[in-house]
Coordinates of C-alpha atoms and ligand atoms in Angstrom, one line a residue:
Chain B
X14 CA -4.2 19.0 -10.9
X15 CA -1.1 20.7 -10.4
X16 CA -0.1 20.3 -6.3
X17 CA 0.2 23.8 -4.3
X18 CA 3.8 25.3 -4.3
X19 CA 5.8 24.0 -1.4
X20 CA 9.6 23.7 -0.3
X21 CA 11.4 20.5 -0.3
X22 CA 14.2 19.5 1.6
X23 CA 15.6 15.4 1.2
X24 CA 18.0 15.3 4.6
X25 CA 20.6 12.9 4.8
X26 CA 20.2 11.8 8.5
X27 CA 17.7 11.4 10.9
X28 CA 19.2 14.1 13.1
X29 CA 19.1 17.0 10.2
X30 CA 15.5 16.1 9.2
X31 CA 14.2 16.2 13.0
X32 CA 16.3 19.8 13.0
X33 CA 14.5 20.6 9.2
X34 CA 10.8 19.8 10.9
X35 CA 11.5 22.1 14.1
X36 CA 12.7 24.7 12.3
X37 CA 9.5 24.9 9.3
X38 CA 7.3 25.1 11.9
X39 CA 3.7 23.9 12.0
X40 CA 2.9 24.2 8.5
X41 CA 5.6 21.3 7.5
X42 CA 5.0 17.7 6.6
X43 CA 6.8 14.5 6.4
X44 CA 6.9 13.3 2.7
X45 CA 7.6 9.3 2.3
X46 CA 6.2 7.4 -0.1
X47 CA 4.1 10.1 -1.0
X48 CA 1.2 7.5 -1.9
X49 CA -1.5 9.1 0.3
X50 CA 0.2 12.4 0.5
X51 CA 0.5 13.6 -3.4
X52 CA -3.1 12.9 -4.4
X53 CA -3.9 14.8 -1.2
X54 CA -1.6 17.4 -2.7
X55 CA -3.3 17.3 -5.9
X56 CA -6.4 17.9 -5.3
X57 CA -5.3 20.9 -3.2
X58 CA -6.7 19.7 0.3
X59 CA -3.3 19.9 1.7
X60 CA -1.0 23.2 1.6
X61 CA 2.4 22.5 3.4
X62 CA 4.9 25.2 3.8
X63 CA 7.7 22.6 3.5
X64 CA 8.2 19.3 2.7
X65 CA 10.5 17.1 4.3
X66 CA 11.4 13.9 2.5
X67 CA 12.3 11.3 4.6
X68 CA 12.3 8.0 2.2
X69 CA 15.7 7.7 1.8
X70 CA 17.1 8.1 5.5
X71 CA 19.1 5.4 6.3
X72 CA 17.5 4.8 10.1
X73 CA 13.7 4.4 8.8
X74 CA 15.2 1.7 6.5
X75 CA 15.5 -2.2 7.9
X76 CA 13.7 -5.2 8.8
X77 CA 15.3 -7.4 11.6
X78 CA 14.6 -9.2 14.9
X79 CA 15.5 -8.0 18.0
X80 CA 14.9 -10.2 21.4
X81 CA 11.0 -10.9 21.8
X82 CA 10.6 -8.3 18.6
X83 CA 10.7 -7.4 14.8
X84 CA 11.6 -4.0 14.1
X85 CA 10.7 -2.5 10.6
X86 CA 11.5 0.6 9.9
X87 CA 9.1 3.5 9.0
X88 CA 9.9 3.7 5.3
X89 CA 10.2 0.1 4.8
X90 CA 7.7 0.1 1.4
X91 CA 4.5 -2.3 1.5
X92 CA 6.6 -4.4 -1.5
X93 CA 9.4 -4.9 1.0
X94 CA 7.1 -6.2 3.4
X95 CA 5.9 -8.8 1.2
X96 CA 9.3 -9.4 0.6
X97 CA 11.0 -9.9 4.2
X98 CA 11.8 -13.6 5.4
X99 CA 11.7 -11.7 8.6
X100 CA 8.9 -9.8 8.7
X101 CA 6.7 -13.1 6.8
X102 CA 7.9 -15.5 10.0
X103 CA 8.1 -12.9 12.7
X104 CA 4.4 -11.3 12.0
X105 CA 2.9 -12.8 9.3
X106 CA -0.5 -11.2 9.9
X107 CA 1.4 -8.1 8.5
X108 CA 1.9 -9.4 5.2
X109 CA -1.3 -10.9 4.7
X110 CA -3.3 -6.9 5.1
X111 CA -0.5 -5.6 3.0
X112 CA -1.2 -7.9 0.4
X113 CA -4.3 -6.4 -0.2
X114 CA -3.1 -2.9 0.2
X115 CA -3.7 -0.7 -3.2
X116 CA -1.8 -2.7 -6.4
X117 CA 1.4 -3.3 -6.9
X118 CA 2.6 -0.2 -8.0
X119 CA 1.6 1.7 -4.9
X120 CA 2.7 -0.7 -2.9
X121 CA 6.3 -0.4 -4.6
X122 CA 6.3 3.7 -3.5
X123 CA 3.9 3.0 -0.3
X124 CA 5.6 2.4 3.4
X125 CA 4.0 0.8 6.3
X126 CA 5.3 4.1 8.0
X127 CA 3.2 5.9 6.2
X128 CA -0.1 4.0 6.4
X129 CA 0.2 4.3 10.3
X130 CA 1.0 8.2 10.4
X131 CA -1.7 8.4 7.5
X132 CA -4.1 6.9 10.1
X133 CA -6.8 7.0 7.7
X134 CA -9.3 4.4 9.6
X135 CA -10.0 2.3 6.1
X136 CA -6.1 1.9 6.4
X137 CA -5.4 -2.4 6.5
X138 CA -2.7 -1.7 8.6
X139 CA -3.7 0.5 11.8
X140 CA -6.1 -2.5 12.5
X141 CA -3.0 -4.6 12.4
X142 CA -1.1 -2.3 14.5
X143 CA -3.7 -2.2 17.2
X144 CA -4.0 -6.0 17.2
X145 CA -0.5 -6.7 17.4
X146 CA 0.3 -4.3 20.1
X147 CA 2.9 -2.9 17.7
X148 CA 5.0 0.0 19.6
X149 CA 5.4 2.8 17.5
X150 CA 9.1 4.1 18.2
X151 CA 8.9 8.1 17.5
X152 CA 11.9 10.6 17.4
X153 CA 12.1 14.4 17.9
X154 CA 15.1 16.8 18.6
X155 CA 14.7 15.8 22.2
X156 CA 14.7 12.4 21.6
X157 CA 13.2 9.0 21.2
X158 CA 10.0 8.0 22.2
X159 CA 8.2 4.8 22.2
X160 CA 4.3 4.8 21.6
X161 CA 1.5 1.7 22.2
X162 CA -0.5 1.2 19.5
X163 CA -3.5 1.4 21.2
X164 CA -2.4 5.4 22.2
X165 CA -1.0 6.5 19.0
X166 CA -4.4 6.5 16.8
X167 CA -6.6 9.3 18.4
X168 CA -9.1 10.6 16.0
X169 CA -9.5 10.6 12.1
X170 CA -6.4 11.3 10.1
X171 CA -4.9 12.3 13.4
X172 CA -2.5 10.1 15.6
X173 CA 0.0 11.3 18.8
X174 CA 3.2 12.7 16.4
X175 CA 3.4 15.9 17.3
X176 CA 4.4 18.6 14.7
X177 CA 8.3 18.0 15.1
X178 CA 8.2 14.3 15.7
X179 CA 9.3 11.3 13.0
X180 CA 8.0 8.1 12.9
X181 CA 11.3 6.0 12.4
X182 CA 9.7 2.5 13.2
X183 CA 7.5 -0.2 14.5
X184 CA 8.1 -3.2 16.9
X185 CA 5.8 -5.8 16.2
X186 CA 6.1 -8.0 19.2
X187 CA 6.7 -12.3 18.3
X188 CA 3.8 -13.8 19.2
X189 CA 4.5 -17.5 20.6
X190 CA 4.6 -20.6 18.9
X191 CA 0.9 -21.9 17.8
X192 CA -1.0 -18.8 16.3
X193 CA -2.9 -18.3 12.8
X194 CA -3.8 -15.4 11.3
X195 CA -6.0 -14.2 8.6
X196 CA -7.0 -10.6 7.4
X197 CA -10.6 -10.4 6.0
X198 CA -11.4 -7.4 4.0
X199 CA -14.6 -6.2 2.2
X200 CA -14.6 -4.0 -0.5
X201 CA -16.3 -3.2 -3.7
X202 CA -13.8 -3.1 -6.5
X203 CA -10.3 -4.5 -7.2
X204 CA -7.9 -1.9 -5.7
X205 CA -10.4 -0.4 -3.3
X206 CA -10.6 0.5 0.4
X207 CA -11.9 -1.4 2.9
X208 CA -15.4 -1.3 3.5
X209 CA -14.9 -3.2 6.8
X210 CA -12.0 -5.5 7.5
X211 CA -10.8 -7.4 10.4
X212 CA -7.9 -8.6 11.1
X213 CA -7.2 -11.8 13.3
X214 CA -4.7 -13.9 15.3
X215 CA -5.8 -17.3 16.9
X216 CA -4.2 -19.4 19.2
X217 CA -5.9 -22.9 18.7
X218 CA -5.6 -25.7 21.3
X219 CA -6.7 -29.5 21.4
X220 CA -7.1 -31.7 18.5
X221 CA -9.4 -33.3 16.4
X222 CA -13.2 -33.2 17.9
X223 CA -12.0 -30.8 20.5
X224 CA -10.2 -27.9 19.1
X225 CA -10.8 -24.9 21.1
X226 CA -9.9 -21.1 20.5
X227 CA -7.0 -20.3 23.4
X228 CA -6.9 -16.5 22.9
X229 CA -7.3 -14.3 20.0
X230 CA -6.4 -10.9 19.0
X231 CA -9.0 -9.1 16.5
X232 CA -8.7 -5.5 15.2
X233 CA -11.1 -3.8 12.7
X234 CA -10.9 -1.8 10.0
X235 CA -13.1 1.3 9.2
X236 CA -15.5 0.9 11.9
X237 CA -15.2 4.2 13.7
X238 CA -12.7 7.4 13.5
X239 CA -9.7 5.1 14.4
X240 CA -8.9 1.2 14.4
X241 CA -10.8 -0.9 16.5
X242 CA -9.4 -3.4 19.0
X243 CA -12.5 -5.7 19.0
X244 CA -11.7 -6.6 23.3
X245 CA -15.2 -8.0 23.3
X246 CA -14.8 -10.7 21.0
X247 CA -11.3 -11.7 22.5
X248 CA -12.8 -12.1 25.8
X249 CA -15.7 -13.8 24.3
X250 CA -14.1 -16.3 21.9
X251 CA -11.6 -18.1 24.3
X252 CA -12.7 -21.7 24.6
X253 CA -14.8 -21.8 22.0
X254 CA -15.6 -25.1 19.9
X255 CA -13.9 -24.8 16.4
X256 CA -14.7 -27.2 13.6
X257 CA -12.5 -30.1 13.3
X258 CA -10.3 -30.0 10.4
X259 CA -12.4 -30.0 6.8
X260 CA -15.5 -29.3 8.7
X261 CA -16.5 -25.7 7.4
X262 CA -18.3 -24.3 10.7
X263 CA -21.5 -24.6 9.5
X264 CA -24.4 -23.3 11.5
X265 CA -25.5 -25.4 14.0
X266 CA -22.0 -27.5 14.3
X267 CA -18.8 -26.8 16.3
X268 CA -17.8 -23.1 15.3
X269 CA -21.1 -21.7 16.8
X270 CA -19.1 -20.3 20.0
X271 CA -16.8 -18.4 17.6
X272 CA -20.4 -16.8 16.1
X273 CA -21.6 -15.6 19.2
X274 CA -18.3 -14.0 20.3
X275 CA -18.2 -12.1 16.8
X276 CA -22.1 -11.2 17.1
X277 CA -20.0 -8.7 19.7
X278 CA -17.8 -7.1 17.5
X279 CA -19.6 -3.9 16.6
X280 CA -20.1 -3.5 20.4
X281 CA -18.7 0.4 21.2
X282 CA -17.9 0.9 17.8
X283 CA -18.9 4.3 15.4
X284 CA -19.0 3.0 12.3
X285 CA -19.1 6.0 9.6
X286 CA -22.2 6.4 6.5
X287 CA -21.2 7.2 3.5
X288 CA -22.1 6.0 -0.4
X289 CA -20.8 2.8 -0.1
X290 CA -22.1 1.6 3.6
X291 CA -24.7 2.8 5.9
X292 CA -23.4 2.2 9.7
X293 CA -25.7 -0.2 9.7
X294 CA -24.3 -2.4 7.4
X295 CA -20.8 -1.8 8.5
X296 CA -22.3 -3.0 12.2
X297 CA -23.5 -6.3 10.1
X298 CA -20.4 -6.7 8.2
X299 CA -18.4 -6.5 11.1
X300 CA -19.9 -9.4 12.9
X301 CA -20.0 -11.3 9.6
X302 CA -16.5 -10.6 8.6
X303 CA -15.3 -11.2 12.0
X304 CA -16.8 -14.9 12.5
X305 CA -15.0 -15.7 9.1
X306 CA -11.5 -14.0 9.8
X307 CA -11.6 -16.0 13.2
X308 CA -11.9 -19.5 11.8
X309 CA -9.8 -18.8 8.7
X310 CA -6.8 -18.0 11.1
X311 CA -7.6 -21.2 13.8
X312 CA -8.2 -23.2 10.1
Chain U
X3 CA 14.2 25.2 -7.6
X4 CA 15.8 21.9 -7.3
X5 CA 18.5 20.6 -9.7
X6 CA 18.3 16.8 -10.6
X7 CA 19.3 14.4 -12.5
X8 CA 17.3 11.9 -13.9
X9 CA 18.1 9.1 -16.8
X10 CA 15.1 8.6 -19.2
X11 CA 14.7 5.9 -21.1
X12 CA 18.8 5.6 -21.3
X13 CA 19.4 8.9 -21.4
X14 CA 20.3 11.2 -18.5
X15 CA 18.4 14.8 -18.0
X16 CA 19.5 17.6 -15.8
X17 CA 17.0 19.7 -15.0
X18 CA 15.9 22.6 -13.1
X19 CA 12.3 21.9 -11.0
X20 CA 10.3 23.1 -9.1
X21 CA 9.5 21.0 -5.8
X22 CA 5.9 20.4 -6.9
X23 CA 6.6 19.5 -10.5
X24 CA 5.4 15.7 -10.5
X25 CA 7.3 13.1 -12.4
X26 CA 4.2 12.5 -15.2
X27 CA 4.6 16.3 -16.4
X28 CA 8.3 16.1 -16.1
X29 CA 8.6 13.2 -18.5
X30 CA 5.7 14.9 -20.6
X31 CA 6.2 18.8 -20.7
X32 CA 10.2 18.6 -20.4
X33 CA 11.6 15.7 -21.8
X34 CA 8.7 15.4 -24.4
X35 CA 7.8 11.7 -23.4
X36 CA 3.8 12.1 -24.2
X37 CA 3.4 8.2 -24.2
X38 CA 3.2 9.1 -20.9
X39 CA -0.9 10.1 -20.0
X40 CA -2.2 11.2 -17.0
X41 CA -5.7 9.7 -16.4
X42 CA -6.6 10.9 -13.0
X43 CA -6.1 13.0 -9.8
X44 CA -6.3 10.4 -7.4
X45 CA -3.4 7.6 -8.0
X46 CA -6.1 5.3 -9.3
X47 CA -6.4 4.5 -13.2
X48 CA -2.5 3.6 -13.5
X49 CA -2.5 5.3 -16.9
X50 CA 0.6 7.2 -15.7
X51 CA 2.5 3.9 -14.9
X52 CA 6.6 3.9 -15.2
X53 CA 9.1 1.9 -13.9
X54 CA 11.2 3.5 -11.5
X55 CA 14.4 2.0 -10.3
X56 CA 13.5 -1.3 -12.5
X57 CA 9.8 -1.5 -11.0
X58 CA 6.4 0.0 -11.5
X59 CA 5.3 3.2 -10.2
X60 CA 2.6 5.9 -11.2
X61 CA 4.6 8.5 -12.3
X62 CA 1.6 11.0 -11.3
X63 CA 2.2 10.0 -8.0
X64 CA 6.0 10.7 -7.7
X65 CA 7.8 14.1 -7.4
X66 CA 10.1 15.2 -10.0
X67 CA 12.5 15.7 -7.2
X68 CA 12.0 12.4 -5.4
X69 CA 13.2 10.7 -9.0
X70 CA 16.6 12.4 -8.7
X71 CA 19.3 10.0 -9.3
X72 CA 16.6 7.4 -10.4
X73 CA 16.4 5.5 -13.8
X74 CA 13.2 6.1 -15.5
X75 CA 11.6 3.5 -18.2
X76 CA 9.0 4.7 -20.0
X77 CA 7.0 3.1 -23.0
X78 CA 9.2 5.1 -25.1
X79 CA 11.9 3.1 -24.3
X80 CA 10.6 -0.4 -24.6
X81 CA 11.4 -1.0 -28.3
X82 CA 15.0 -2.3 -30.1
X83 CA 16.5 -2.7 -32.7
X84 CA 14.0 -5.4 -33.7
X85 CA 11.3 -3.0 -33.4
X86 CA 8.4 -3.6 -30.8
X87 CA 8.9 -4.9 -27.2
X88 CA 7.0 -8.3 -27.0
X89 CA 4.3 -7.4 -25.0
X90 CA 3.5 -4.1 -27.2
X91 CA 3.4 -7.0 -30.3
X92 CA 1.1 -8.7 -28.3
X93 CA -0.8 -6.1 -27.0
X94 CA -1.3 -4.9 -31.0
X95 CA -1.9 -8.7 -32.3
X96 CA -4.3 -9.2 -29.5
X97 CA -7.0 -6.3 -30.3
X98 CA -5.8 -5.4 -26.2
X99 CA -7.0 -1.9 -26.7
X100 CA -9.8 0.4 -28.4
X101 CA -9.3 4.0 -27.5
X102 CA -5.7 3.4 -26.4
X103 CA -5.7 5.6 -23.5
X104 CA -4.9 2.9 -20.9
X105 CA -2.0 1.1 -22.9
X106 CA 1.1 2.7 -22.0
X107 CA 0.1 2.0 -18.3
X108 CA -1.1 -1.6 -19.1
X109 CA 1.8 -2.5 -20.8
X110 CA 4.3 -1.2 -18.2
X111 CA 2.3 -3.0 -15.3
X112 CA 2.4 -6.2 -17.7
X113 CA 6.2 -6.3 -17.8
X114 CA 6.5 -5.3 -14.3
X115 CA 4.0 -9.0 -13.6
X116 CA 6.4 -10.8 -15.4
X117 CA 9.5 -9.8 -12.9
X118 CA 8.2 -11.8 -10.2
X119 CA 6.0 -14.6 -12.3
X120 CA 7.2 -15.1 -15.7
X121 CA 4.7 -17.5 -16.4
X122 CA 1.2 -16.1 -15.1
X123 CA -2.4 -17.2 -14.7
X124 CA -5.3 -15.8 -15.5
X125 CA -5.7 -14.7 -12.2
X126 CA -2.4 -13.5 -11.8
X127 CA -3.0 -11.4 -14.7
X128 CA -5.9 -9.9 -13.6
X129 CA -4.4 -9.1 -9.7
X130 CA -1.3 -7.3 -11.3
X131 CA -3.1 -5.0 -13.6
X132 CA -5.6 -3.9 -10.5
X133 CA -4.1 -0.5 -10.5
X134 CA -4.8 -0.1 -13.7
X135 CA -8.2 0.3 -15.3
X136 CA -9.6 0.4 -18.7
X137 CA -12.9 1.6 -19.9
X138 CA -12.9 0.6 -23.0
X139 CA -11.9 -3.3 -23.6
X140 CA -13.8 -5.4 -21.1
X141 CA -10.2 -6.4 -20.3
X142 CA -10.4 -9.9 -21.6
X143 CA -8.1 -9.3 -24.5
X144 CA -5.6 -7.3 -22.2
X145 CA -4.9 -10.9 -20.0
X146 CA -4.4 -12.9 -23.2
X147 CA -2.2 -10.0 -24.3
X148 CA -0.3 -10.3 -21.0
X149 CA 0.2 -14.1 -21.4
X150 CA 1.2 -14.1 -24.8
X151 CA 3.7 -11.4 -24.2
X152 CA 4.6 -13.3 -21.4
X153 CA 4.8 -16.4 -23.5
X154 CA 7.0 -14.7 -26.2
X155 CA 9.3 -13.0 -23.6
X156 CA 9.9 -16.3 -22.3
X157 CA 10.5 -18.1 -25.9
X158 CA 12.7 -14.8 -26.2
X159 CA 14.5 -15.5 -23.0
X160 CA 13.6 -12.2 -21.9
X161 CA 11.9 -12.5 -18.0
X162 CA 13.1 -13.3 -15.1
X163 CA 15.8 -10.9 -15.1
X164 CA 15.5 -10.2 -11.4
Ligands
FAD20 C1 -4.8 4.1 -5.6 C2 -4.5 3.9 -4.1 C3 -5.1 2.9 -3.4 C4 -4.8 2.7 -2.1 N1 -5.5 1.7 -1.4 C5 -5.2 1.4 -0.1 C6 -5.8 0.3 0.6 O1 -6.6 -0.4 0.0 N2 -5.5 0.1 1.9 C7 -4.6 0.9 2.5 O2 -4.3 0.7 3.7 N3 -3.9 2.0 1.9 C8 -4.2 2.2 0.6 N4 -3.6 3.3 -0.1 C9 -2.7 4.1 0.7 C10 -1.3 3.5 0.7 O3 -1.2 2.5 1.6 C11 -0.2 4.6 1.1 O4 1.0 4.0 0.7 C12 -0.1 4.9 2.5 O5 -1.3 5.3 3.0 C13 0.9 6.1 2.8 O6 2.2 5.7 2.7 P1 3.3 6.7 2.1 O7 4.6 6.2 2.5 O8 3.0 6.8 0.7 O9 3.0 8.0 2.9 P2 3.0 9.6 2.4 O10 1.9 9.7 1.4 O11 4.3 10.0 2.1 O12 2.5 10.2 3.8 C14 1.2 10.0 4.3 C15 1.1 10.8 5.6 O13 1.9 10.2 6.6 C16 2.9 11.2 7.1 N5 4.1 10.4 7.2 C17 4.7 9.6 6.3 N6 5.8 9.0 6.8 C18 6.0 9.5 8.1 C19 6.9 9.3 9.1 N7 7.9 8.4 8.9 N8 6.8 10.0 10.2 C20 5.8 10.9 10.4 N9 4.9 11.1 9.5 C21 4.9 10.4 8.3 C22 2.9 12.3 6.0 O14 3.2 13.5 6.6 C23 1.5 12.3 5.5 O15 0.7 13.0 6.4 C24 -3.9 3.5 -1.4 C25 -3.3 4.5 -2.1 C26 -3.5 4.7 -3.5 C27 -2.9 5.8 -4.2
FES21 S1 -2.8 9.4 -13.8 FE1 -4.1 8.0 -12.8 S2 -2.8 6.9 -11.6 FE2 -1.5 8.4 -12.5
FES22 S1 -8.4 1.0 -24.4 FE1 -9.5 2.8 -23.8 S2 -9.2 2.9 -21.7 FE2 -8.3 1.0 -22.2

């Protein structure tokens, strides 16, 4: 279909865009990528007043490391995340959700900016986000902010930009020497959303016979009205036996610890119904796909 | 209304556009480029596919005016002199298509594959055409399409270029 009528303004700096928002009012919107934003537009469930384009402004551009950091800025496309030296040695649990973001086309026009301010909960990335800590670094006409991950998704769709405010980038703090990662996503068809997915970083101690989980970080994907920062399991998992190498944690061997700390992973979550999962089954998944992403990234 | 300009298949368009004009009906209702189709609402069935800038993009899914300044490649464009682009030979010599509908799309994705892996599996084949879907073929004679006009873009020295 044919998208509503709407202005469009493509500012040249951050400053005149932040200026073009406050002075459209409420019924603006931030254009990017446009990936989730045009079929919206499409099918006519979206009528902004204004739209202003911010893909092309030179400060939401840029990948690089700074101190314990890597900063990537907000219209930094899913393709160029792939991409990045930086971005695949500084946080490489980033890549490995984007990856199986959409195809390659959308993920050419896509940005990781927009995923986050989308904030759709079958998203790959907000679970990312939220198990990362990433700070989200937000700019109005008064100024910069800086948001914590686990404060900027509040409810479906909706995060803490207000009307006027930009997203211009995310710090994804280093984590130390000694972590694995692995995203584990569930869906139906090629190309699809997540049904549930779970992202994971482990920190893996001792050798041979003895490996243990150290800490993790786990964040789920679509198993309530915004990402999920599985605490639970974390606490759970640390010290747990993992299967020496080639050993595939089969039940009843080393690896059971990391089971019992996933069977937790649905714990406090609202998973949603719909025709491809009851809450039920995303409850099931969940525990499932969160025993798996947890010895894929200590692997 | 928006002026732009926009360079189609080697030749560059100014145009007067509305803001919500999308790039599909620009190339289509404007410029006259119907080998363009539009297959869906939703950014899904990669019928629409384009390169944009050099790589692929669903042209339903990009504003007329966020394409100003860009270079567009359409499947228009694709053959010389010699007559067909490789991969449309193969595409033809490889019974890669019944109704036809998904083939511009296909094609474009195809050479847009071969940028990054001018040799590619099976596999590879199959996870750079996911945005693009055809109900008709059963897809198996789309991949050997894809690595046969990968084959003679190689013989042909034509891949890589990136
Ligand atoms: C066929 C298809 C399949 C997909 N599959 C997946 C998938 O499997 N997993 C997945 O995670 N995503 C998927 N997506 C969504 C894709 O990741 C989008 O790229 C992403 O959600 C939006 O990024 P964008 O830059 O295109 O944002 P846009 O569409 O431009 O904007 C999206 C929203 O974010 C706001 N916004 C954008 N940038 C900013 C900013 N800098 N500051 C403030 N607000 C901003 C906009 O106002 C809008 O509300 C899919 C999309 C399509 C079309
Ligand atoms: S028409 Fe279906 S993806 Fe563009
Ligand atoms: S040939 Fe008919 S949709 Fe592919």
């Amino acid at each position: 279909m044919i998208p509503p009528a709407f202005d469009y303004v493509r500012p040249s700096s951050l400053p005149e865009a932040l200026a073009a928002l406050a002075e459209a009012g409420e019924d603006a919107k931030v254009l990017c990528g446009g990936q989730s934003l045009l079929p919206l537009l499409r099918l006519r469930l979206a009528y902004p007043s204004v739209l202003v384009d911010v893909g092309r402004l030179p400060e939401l551009h840029g990948v690089r490391e700074e101190g314990g950091h890597v900063r990537i800025g907000a219209a930094t496309t899913h393709d160029e995340v792939l991409r990045s030296p930086v971005v695949r040695a500084g946080c490489p649990l980033l890549p490995l959700a984007t990856a199986t973001v959409a195809d390659p086309a959308v993920r050419h026009r896509g940005t990781l900016g927009g995923s986050l301010a989308h904030a759709d909960p079958a998203g790959d990335l907000p679970a990312v986000a939220v198990a990362l800590d990433m700070e989200f670094v937000v700019a109005s006409a008064a100024g910069e902010r800086a948001v914590p991950a686990g404060e900027f998704f509040v409810d479906y769709l909706e995060t803490a930009l207000r009307p006027a405010e930009i997203l211009v980038a995310v710090r994804v703090p280093r984590l130390g020497d000694g972590w694995g990662f692995h995203y584990e996503k569930f869906h139906l068809t090629a190309q699809a959303w997540a049904v549930v997915g779970v992202a994971a970083a482990v920190r893996p101690g001792g050798a041979g016979g003895d490996r243990r989980v150290e800490e993790a970080r786990v964040g789920l994907t679509n198993m309530g009205p915004t990402p999920v920062r599985a605490g639970g399991v974390e606490r759970a998992v640390r010290g747990a036996p993992l299967p020496g190498a080639g050993a595939g944690g089969s039940p009843g061997g080393a690896g059971d610890g990391v089971r019992d700390a996933a069977a937790l992973a649905d714990e406090g979550t609202s998973p949603p119904g719909d025709l491809h999962a009851t809450p039920e089954y995303r409850r099931h998944l969940a525990r499932v796909l969160t025993r798996r992403a947890l010895l894929a990234a200590a692997a | 209304m928006a002026r732009i300009t926009v360079t189609v298949d080697g030749v560059a368009y100014q145009e007067e556009v509305e803001p919500r004009l999308l790039l599909v009906h620009l190339l289509r209702d404007r410029i006259g480029k119907t080998g363009t189709p539009i297959g869906c609402d939703t950014g899904n069935c990669g019928a629409c596919t384009i390169m944009l800038d050099g790589r692929s993009a669903k042209s339903c899914s990009v504003l007329a005016v966020q394409a100003d300044g860009a270079e567009v490649l359409t499947v228009e464009g694709l053959a010389g002199p010699d007559g067909w682009h490789p991969m449309q030979r193969a595409f033809h010599e490889e019974h890669a298509l019944q109704c036809g509908y998904c083939t511009p799309g296909m094609i474009m994705a195809a050479i847009d594959l071969l940028k990054d892996d001018p040799d590619p599996s099976e596999d590879a084949v199959r996870a750079g055409l996911e945005g693009n879907l055809c109900r008709c073929t059963g897809y198996s004679n789309i991949v050997r399409a894809v690595r046969g006009g990968a084959r003679a873009m190689r013989d042909a020295g034509a891949v890589g270029d990136r």
